Coordinates of C-alpha atoms and ligand atoms in Angstrom, one line a residue:
X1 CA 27.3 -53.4 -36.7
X2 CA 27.3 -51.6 -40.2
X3 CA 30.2 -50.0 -40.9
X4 CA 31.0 -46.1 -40.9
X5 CA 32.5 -46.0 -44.6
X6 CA 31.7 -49.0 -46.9
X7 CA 33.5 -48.7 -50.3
X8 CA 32.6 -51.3 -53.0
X9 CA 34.2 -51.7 -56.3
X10 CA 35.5 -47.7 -56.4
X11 CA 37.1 -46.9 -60.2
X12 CA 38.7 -43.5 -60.6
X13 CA 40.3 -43.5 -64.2
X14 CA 41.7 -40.3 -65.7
X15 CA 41.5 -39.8 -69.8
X16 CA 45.0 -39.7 -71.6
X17 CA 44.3 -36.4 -74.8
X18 CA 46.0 -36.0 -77.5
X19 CA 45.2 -34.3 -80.5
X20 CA 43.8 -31.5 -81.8
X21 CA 40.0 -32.4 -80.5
X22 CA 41.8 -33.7 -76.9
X23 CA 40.4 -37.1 -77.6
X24 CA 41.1 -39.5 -75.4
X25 CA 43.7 -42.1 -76.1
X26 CA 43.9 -44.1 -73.4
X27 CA 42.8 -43.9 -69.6
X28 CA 45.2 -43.8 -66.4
X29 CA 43.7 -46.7 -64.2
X30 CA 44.5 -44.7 -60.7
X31 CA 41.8 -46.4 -58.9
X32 CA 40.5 -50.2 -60.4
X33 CA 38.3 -51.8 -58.3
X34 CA 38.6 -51.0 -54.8
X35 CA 36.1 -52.2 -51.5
X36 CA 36.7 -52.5 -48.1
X37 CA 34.7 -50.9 -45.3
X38 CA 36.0 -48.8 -42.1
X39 CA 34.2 -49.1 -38.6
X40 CA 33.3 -46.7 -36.4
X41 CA 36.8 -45.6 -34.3
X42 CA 38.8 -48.1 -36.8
X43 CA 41.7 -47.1 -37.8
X44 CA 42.4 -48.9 -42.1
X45 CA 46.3 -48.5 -43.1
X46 CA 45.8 -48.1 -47.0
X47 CA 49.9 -48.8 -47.9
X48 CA 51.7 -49.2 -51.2
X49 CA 54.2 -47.4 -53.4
X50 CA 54.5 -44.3 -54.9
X51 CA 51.8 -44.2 -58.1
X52 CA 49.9 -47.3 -56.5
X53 CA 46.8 -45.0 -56.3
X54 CA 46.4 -44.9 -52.5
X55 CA 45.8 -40.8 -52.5
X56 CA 43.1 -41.0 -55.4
X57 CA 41.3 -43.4 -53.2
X58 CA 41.2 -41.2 -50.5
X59 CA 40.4 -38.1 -52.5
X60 CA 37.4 -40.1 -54.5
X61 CA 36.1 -41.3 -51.5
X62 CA 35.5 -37.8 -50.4
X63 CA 34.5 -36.9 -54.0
X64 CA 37.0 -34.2 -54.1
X65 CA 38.0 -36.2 -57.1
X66 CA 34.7 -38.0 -59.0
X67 CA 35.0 -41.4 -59.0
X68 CA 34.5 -43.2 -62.2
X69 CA 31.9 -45.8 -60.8
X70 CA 31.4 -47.5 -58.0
X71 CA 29.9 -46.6 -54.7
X72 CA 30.8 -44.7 -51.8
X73 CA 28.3 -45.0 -48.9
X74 CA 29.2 -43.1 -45.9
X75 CA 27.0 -43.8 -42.7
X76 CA 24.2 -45.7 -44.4
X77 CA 24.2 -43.0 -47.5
X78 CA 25.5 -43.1 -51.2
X79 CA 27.7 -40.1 -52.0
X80 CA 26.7 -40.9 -55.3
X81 CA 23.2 -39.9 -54.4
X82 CA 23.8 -36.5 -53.6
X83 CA 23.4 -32.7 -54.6
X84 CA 26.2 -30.7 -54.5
X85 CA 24.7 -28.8 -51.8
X86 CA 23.9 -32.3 -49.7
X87 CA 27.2 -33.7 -50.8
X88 CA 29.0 -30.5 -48.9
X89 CA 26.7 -30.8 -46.0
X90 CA 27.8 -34.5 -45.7
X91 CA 31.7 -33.7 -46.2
X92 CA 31.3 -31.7 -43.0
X93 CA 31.8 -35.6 -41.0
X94 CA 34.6 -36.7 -43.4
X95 CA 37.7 -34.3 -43.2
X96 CA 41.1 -35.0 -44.7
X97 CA 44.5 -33.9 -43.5
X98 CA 47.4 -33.9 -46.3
X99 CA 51.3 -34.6 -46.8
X100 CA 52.6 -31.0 -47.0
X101 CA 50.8 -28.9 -43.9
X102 CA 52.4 -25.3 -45.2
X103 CA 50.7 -26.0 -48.9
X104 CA 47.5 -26.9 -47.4
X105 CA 47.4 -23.5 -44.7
X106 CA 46.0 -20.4 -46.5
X107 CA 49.6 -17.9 -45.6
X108 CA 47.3 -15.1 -45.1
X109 CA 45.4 -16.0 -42.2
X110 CA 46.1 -16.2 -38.4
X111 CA 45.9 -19.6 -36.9
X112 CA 42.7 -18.3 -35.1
X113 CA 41.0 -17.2 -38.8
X114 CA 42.1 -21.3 -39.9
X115 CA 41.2 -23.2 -37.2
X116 CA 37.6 -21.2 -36.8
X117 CA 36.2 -19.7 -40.4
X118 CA 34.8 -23.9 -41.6
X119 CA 32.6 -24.0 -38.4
X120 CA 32.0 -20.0 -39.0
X121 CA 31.2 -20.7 -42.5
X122 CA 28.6 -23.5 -41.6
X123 CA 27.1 -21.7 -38.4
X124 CA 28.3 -24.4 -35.8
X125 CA 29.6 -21.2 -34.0
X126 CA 28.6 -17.9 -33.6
X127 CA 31.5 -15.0 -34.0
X128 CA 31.5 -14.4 -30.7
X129 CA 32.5 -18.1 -29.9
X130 CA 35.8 -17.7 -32.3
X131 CA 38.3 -17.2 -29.7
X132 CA 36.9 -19.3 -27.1
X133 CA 36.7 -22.0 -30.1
X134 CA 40.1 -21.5 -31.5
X135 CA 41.6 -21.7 -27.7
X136 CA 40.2 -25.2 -27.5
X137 CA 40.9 -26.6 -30.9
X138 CA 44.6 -25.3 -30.1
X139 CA 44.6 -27.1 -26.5
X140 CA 43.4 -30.2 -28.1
X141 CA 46.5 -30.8 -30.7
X142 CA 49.0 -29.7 -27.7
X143 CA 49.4 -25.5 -28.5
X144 CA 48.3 -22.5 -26.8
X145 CA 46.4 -19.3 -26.6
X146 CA 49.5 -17.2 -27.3
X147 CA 49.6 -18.9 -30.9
X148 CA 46.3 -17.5 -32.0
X149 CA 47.4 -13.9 -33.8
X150 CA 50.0 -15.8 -35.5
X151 CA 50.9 -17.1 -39.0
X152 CA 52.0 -20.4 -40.6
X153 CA 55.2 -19.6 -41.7
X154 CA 56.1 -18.8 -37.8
X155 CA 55.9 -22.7 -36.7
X156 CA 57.7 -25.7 -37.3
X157 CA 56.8 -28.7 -39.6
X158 CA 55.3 -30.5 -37.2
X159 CA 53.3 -27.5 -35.4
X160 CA 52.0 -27.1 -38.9
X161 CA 50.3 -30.3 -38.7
X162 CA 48.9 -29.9 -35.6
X163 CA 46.8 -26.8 -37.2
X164 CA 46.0 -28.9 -40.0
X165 CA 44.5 -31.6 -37.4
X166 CA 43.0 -29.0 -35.4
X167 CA 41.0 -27.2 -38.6
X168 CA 40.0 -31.0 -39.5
X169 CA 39.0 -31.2 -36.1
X170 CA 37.1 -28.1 -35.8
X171 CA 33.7 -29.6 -37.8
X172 CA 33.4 -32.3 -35.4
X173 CA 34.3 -34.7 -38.1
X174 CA 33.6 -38.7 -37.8
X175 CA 36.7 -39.8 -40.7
X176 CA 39.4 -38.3 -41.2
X177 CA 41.5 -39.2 -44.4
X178 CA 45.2 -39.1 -43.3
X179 CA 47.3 -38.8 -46.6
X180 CA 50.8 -39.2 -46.1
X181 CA 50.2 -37.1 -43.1
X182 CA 53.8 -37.4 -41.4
X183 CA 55.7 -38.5 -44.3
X184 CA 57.1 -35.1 -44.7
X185 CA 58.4 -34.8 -40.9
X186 CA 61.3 -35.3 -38.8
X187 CA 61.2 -39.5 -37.2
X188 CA 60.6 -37.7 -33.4
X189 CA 58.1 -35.6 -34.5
X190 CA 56.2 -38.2 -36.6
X191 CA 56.2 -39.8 -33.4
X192 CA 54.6 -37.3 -31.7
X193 CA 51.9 -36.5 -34.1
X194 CA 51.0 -40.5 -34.2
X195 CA 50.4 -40.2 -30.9
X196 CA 48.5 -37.3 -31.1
X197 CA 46.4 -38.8 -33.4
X198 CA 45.8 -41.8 -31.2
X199 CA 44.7 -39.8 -27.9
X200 CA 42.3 -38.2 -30.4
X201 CA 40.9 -40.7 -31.9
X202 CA 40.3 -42.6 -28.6
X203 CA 38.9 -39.0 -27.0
X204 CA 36.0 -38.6 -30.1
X205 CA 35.8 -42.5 -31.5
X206 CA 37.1 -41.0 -34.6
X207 CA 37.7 -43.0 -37.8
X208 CA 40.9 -42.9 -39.7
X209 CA 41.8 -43.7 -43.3
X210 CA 45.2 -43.8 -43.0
X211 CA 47.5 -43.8 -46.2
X212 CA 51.2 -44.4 -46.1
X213 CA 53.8 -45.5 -48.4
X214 CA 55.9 -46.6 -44.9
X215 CA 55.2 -49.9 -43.3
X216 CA 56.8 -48.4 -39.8
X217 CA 54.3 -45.8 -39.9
X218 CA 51.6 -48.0 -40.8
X219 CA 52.4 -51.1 -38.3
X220 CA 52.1 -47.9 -35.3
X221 CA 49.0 -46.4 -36.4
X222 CA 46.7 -49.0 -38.2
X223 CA 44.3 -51.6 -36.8
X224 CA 43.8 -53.6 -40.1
X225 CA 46.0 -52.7 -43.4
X226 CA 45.1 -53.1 -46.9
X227 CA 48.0 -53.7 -49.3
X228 CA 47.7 -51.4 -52.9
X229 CA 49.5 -52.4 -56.2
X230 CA 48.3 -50.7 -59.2
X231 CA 45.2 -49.5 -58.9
X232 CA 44.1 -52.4 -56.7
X233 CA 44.1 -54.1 -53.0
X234 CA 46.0 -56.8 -53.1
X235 CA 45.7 -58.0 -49.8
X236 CA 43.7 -56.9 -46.6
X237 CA 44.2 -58.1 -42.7
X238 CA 43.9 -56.8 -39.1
X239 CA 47.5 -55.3 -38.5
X240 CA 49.0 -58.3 -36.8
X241 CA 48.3 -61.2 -39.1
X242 CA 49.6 -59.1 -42.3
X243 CA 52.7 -58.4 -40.7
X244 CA 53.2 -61.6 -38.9
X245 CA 52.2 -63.7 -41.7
X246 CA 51.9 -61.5 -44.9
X247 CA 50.5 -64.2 -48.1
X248 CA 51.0 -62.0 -50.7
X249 CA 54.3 -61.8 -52.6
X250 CA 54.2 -58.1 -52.9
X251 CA 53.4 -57.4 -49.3
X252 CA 56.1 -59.7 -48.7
X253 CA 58.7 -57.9 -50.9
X254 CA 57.3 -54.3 -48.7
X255 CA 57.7 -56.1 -45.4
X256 CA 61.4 -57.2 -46.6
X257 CA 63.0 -53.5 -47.2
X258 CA 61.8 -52.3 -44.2
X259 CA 65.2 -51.7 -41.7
X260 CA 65.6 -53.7 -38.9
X261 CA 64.9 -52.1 -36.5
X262 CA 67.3 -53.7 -33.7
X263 CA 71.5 -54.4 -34.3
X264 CA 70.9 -57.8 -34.2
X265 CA 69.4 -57.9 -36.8
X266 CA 71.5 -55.9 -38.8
X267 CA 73.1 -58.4 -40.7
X268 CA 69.5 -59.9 -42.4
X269 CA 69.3 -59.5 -45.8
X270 CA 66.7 -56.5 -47.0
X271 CA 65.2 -57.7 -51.0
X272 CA 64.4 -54.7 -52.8
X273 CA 61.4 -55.1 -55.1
X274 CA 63.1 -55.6 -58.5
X275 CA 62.0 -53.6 -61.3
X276 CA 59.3 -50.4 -61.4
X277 CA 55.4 -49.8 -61.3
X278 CA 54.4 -50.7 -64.5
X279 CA 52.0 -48.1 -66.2
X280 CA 48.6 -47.8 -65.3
X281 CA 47.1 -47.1 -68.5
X282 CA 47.8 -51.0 -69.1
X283 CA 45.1 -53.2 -69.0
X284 CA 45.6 -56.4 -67.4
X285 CA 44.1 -60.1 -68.0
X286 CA 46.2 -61.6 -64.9
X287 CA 48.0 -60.3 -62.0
X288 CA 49.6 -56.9 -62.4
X289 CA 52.4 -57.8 -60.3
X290 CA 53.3 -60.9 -62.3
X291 CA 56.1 -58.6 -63.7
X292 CA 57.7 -58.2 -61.0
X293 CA 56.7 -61.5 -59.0
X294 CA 59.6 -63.9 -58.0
X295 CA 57.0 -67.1 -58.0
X296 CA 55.0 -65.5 -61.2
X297 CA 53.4 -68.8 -63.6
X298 CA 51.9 -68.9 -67.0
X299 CA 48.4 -69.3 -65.0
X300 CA 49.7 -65.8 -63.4
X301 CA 50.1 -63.3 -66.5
X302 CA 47.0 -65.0 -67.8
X303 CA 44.1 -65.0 -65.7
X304 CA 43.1 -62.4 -62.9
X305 CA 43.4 -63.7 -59.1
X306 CA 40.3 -64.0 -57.0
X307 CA 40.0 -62.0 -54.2
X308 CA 39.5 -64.9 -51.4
X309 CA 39.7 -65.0 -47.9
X310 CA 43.0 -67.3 -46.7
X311 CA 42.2 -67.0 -42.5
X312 CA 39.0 -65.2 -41.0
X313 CA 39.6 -61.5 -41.9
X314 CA 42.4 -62.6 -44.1
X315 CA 42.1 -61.4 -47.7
X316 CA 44.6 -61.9 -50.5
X317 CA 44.8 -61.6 -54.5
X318 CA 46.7 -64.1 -55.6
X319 CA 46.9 -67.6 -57.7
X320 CA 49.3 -69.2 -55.3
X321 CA 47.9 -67.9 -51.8
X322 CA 46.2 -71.0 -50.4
X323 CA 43.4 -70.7 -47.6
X324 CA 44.7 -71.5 -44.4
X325 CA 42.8 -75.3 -43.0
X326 CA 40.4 -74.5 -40.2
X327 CA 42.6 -74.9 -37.1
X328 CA 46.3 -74.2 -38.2
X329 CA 48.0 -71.5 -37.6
X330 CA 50.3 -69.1 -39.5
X331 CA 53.8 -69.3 -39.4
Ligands
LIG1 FE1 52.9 -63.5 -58.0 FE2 51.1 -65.1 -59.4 FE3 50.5 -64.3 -56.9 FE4 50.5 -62.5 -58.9 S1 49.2 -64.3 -58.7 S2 51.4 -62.3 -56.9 S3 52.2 -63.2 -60.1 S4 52.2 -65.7 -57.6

């Protein structure tokens, strides 16, 4: 089946100016070479750390930053291909849902004004559908009718995201990019939300992108996962095999400082990653991590990893991940 999104070799590189003509000095490599593909009702878990690039990924793939190259192709056509005007026509399937919900709600309008003026705006209703619309986009994120005359500032965190998935839900969209979407709420109430975002998803066959920089999170909400580091995926498997048997050193240093989870386990040693992102303006001739790597070689700082596949759906950059022989399995 040919997948919803299909993302192949995605740059998004922002000039460095300086100077009195604002040449450019250097480029930021946010985004260096990305591909994967979504399915239809697929949920991808794009994880890393802070600065990795995840967010520009999501933001280029909806154009809402250009892309540098690469191509997009969302159900069978190239963003690239696109007028304006088509492009915005297109964006109507693929809605995004950010980190901080009261940044992202316009304070001025009611909850009825932002859950109904998108579908307004592009005629999918008429005005005399906007209560009627705006009572069902509130029943299906868990609120009511008596929220409708009111304003953002009156709800709570995590009411706040509900609107926010309830104006992304009002054009009826296919994806939905999820950027850090409950990073900024309470541990119940991220719960909560996840869940939400489940029932929905299972309701409509939607498709997330789903970006996190918390494992937890992502081990909940994702199907398959793909691992960022600078700029780049570094390794990407259904949920299961990357946390059961991550091969990648730096997924394995992200599965390490997560807590565990029950008292008996207390005790286990967490490994923090030693050492910082290094800058992305560098360009690299081996593995970006090698800084940072535990097991790095001379082969390592030298000479770029392939991108190979270890297991069936099993993907992994690195010199020192060996494919897994037909028939074993993964410890
Ligand atoms: Fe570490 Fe080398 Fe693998 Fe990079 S290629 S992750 S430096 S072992």
């Amino acid at each position: 089946m040919p997948a919803l999104l299909d993302v192949q070799e995605l740059k998004t590189h922002f000039p460095v100016r300086q100077g009195l003509w604002r040449k450019a000095v250097q480029h930021i490599r946010a985004v260096d070479g990305v591909s994967f593909t979504l399915q239809a009702g697929e949920t991808l878990g794009l994880v890393g750390e802070s600065g990795c690039g995840k967010s520009t990924v999501g933001r280029s793939i909806l154009h809402l930053t250009p892309p540098t190259s690469g191509e997009v192709i969302f159900n069978g056509t190239s963003l690239g291909s696109l007028s304006p005007n088509q492009l915005r026509e297109l964006r109507i399937q693929m809605q995004m849902v950010f980190q901080n919900p009261l940044s992202s709600l316009n304070p001025r309008l009611t909850v009825e004004e932002i859950v109904t003026s998108a579908p307004l705006y592009h005629g999918l209703i008429t005005r005399q559908q906007v209560r009627s619309e705006a009572i069902r986009l509130l029943d299906r994120v868990g609120m009511s009718a008596q929220h409708l005359q009111r304003f953002p500032h009156e709800f709570s965190g995590g009411q706040r995201q509900r609107l926010c998935i309830a104006r992304a839900l009002s054009l009826s969209p296919r994806l939905i990019v999820c950027d850090e979407a409950v990073s900024a709420l309470d541990v119940s109430i991220q719960a909560q939300i996840l869940n939400l975002l489940k029932d929905l998803q299972q309701e409509q066959h939607l498709s997330y992108l789903f970006i996190s920089h918390d494992m937890g999170v992502i081990r909940y909400i994702a199907d398959r996962v793909a691992v960022m580091y600078l700029g780049r995926i570094v390794e990407l498997a259904d949920q299961d095999a990357l946390f059961q048997s991550p091969r990648h050193p730096y997924t394995q240093a992200l599965l390490q400082a997560i807590p565990a989870s029950h008292p008996r386990h207390r005790h286990r040693q967490r490994q923090a990653l030693q050492g910082d992102v290094p800058s992305p303006t560098r360009a690299y001739a081996g593995c970006a991590f090698a800084e940072r790597c535990p097991l790095a070689t001379e082969t390592c700082r030298q000479s770029l990893p392939p991108w190979r596949e270890l297991a069936p759906g099993h993907y992994a950059r690195c010199h020192l991940a060996e494919p897994t022989p037909a028939g074993a399995t993964l410890n």
